CSV table of C-alpha atoms in Angstrom, one decimal:
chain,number,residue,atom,x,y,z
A,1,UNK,CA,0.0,0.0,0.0
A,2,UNK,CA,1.3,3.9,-1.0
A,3,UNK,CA,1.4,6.2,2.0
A,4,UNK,CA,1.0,9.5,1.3
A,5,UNK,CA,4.1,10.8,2.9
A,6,UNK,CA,6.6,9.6,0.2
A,7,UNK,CA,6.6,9.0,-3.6
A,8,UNK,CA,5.3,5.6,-5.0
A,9,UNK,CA,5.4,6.2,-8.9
A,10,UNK,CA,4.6,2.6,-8.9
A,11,UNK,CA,1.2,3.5,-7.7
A,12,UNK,CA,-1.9,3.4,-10.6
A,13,UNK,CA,-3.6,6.5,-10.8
A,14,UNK,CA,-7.3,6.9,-10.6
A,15,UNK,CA,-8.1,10.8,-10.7
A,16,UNK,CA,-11.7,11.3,-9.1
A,17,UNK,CA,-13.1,14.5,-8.8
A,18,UNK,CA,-15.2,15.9,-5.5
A,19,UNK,CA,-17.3,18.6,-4.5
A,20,UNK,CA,-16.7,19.8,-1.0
A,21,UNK,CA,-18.5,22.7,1.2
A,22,UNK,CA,-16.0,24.8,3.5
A,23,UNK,CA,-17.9,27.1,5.5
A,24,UNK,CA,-20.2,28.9,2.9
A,25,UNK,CA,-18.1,28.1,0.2
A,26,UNK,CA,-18.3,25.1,-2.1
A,27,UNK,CA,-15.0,23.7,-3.9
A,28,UNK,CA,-14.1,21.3,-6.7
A,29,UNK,CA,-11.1,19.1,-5.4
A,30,UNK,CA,-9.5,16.4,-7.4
A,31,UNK,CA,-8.0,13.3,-5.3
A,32,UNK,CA,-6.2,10.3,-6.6
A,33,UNK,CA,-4.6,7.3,-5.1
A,34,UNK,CA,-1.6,7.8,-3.1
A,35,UNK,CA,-3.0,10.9,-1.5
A,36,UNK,CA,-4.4,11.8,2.0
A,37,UNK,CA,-8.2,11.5,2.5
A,38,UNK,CA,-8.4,10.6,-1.3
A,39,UNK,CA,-12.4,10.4,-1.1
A,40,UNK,CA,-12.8,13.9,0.1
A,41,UNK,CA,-11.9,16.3,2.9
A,42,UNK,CA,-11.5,14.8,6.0
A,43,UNK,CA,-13.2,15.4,9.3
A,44,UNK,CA,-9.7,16.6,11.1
A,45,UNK,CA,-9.2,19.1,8.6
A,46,UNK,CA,-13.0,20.0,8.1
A,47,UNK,CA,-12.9,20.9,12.0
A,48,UNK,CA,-9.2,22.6,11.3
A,49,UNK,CA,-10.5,24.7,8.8
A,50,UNK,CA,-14.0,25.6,10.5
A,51,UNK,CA,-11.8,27.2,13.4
A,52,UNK,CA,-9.0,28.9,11.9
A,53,UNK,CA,-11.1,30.9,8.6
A,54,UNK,CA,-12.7,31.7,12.0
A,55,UNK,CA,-9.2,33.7,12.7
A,56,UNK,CA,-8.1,37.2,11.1
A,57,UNK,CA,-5.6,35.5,9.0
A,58,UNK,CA,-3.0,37.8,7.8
A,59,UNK,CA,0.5,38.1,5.8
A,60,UNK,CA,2.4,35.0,4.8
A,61,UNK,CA,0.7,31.2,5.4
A,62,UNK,CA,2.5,27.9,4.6
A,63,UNK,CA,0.3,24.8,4.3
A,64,UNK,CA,2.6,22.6,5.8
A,65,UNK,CA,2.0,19.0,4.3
A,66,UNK,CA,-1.0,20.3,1.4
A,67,UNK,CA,-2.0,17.3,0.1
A,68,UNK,CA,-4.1,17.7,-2.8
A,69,UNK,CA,-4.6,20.9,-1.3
A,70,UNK,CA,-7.5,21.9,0.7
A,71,UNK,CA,-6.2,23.8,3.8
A,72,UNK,CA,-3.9,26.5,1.6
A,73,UNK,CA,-6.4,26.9,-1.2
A,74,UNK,CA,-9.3,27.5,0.9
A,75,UNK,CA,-7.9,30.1,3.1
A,76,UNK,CA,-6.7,32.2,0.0
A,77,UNK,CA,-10.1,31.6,-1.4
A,78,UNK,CA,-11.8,33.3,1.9
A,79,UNK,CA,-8.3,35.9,3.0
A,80,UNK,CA,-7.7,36.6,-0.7
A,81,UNK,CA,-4.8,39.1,0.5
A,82,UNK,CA,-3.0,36.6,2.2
A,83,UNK,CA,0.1,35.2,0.9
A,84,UNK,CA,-0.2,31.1,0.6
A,85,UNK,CA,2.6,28.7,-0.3
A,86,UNK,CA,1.9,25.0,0.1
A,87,UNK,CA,4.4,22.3,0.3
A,88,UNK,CA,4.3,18.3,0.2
A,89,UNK,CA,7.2,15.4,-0.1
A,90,UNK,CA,4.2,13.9,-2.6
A,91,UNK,CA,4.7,14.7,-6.1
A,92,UNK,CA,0.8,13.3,-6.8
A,93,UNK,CA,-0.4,15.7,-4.5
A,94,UNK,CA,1.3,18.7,-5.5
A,95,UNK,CA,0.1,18.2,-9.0
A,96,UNK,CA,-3.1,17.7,-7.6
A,97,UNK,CA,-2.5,20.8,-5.7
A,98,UNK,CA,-1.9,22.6,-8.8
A,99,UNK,CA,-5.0,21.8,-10.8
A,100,UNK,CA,-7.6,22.3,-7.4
A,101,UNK,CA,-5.6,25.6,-7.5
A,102,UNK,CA,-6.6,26.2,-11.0
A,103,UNK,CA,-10.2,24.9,-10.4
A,104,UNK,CA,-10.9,27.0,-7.7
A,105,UNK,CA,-9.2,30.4,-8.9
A,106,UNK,CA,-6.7,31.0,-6.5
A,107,UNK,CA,-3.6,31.9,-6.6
A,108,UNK,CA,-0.6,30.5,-4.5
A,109,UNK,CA,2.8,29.2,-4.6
A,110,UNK,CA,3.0,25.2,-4.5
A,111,UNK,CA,6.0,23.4,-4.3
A,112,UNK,CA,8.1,19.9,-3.1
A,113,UNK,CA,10.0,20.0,0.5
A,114,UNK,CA,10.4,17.0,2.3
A,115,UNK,CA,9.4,19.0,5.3
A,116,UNK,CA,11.0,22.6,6.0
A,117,UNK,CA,13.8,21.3,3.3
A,118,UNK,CA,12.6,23.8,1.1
A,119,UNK,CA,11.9,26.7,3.4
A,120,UNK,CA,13.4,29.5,2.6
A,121,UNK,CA,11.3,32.0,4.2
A,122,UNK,CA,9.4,33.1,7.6
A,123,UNK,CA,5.7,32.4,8.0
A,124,UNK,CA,3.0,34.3,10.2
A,125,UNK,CA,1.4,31.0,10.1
A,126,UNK,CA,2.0,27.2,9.5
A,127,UNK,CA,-0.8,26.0,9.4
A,128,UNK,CA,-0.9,21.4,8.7
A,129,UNK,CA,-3.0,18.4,9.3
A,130,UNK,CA,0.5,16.8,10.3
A,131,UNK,CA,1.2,13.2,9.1
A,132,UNK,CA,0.6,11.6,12.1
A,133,UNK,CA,1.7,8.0,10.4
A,134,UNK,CA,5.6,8.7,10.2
A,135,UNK,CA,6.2,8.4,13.5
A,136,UNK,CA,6.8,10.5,17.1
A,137,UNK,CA,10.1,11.6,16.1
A,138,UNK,CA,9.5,12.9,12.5
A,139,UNK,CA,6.0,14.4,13.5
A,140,UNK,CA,8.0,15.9,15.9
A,141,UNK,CA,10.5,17.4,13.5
A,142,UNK,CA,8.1,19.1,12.1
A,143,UNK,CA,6.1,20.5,15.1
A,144,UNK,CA,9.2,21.9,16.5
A,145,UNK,CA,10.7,22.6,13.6
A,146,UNK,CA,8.0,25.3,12.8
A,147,UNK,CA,9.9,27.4,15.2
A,148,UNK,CA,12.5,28.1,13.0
A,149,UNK,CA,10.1,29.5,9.9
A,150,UNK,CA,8.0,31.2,12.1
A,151,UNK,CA,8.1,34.9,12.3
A,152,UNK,CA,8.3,36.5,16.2
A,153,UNK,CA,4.3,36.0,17.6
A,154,UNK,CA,3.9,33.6,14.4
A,155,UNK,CA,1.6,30.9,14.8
A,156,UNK,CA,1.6,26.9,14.4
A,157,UNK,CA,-1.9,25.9,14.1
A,158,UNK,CA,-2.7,22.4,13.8
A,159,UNK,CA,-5.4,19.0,14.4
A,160,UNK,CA,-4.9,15.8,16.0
A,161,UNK,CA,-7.0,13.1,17.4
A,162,UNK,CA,-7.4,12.2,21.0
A,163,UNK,CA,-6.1,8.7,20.0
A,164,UNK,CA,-3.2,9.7,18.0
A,165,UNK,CA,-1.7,11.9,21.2
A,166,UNK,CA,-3.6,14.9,21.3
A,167,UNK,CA,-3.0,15.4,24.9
A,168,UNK,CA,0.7,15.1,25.0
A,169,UNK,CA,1.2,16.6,21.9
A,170,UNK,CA,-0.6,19.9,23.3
A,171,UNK,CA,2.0,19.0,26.8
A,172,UNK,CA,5.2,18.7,24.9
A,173,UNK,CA,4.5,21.7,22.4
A,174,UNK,CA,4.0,24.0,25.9
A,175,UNK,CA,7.8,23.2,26.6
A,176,UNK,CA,8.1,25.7,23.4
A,177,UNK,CA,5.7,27.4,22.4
A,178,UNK,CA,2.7,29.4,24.0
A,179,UNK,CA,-0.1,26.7,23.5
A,180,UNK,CA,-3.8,26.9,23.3
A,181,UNK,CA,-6.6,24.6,22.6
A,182,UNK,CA,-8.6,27.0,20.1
A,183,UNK,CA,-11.4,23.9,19.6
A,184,UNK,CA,-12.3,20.5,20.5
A,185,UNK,CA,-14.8,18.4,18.4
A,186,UNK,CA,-15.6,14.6,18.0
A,187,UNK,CA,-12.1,14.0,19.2
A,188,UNK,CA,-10.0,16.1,17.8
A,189,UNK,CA,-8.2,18.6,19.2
A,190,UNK,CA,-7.5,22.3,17.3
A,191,UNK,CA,-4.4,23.6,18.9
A,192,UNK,CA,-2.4,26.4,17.8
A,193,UNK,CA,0.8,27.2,19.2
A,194,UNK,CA,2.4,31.1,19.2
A,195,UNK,CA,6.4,31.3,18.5
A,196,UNK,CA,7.2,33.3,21.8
């Protein structure tokens, strides 16, 4: 089986088009094998996305992990003078980034970094679904990492599952961060965490 956190050109390709409502907003998403959530948006980012287009989202975003793409593309949708660059180790899912970009008329920077690899820049916010599958100590990398591509007061805003750590997740990100719990909803925990 492909995960979704590395490349498997081996993988067949089965492009399937979706339509998905975000708040009041509806948007046409194509998924494809070899993607996260490839039969629509899940409920972890649903909730994600609910409570952060809830925010005064401002200046430069990174869509940390895009996926196919529907965290970065529907916040420039809604804060159309935001700056958005998504990133993903998946080549599938940039290119599926790219044409849900297209689809949806927005216009933001997408491109491949296995992580902050890439990174060249600081971010107000980082804003990810993170992939809890690779591990503590890679999930990690890339929780703490954030630090380093945040701008001073920047933000990490993230969703995880009660099962998958939620709770010493939230503990361990306090060690660093300032650390909130902005919502909490059929499990899942919304937490963003402000670069002191």
């Amino acid at each position: 089986m492909g995960h979704y956190f590395i490349n498997d050109e081996t993988l067949r390709s089965n492009i399937k088009e979706t339509h998905i409502h975000i708040r009041n907003q509806e948007y046409t998403f194509y998924t494809d094998h070899g993607v996260f959530a490839k039969k629509g948006l899940d409920l972890g980012t649903h909730i994600l996305l609910n409570t952060v287009l809830g925010e005064s989202l401002h200046g430069d975003i990174l869509d940390l992990g895009c996926g196919y793409g529907p965290i970065g593309i529907s916040i420039k949708k809604e804060k159309a003078d935001t700056n958005v660059d998504m990133v993903d180790i998946n080549n599938r899912s940039l290119n599926l980034a790219s044409k849900n970009a297209s689809a949806n008329g927005v216009a933001v920077s997408i491109f491949e970094s296995d992580g902050y690899t890439n990174i060249t820049k600081k971010y107000d916010y980082i804003i990810s679904n993170p992939p809890i599958r690779v591990g503590k100590k890679i999930l990690y990398e890339l929780l703490f990492g954030a630090k380093e591509h945040l701008k001073p007061g920047g933000e990490l805003w993230i969703v995880i599952h009660k099962d998958h750590g939620a709770k010493s997740t939230l503990k361990n990100l306090a060690d660093e961060y300032q650390v909130e719990i902005k919502n909490k909803e059929k499990g899942f925990f919304i937490i963003r965490a402000v670069n002191n």
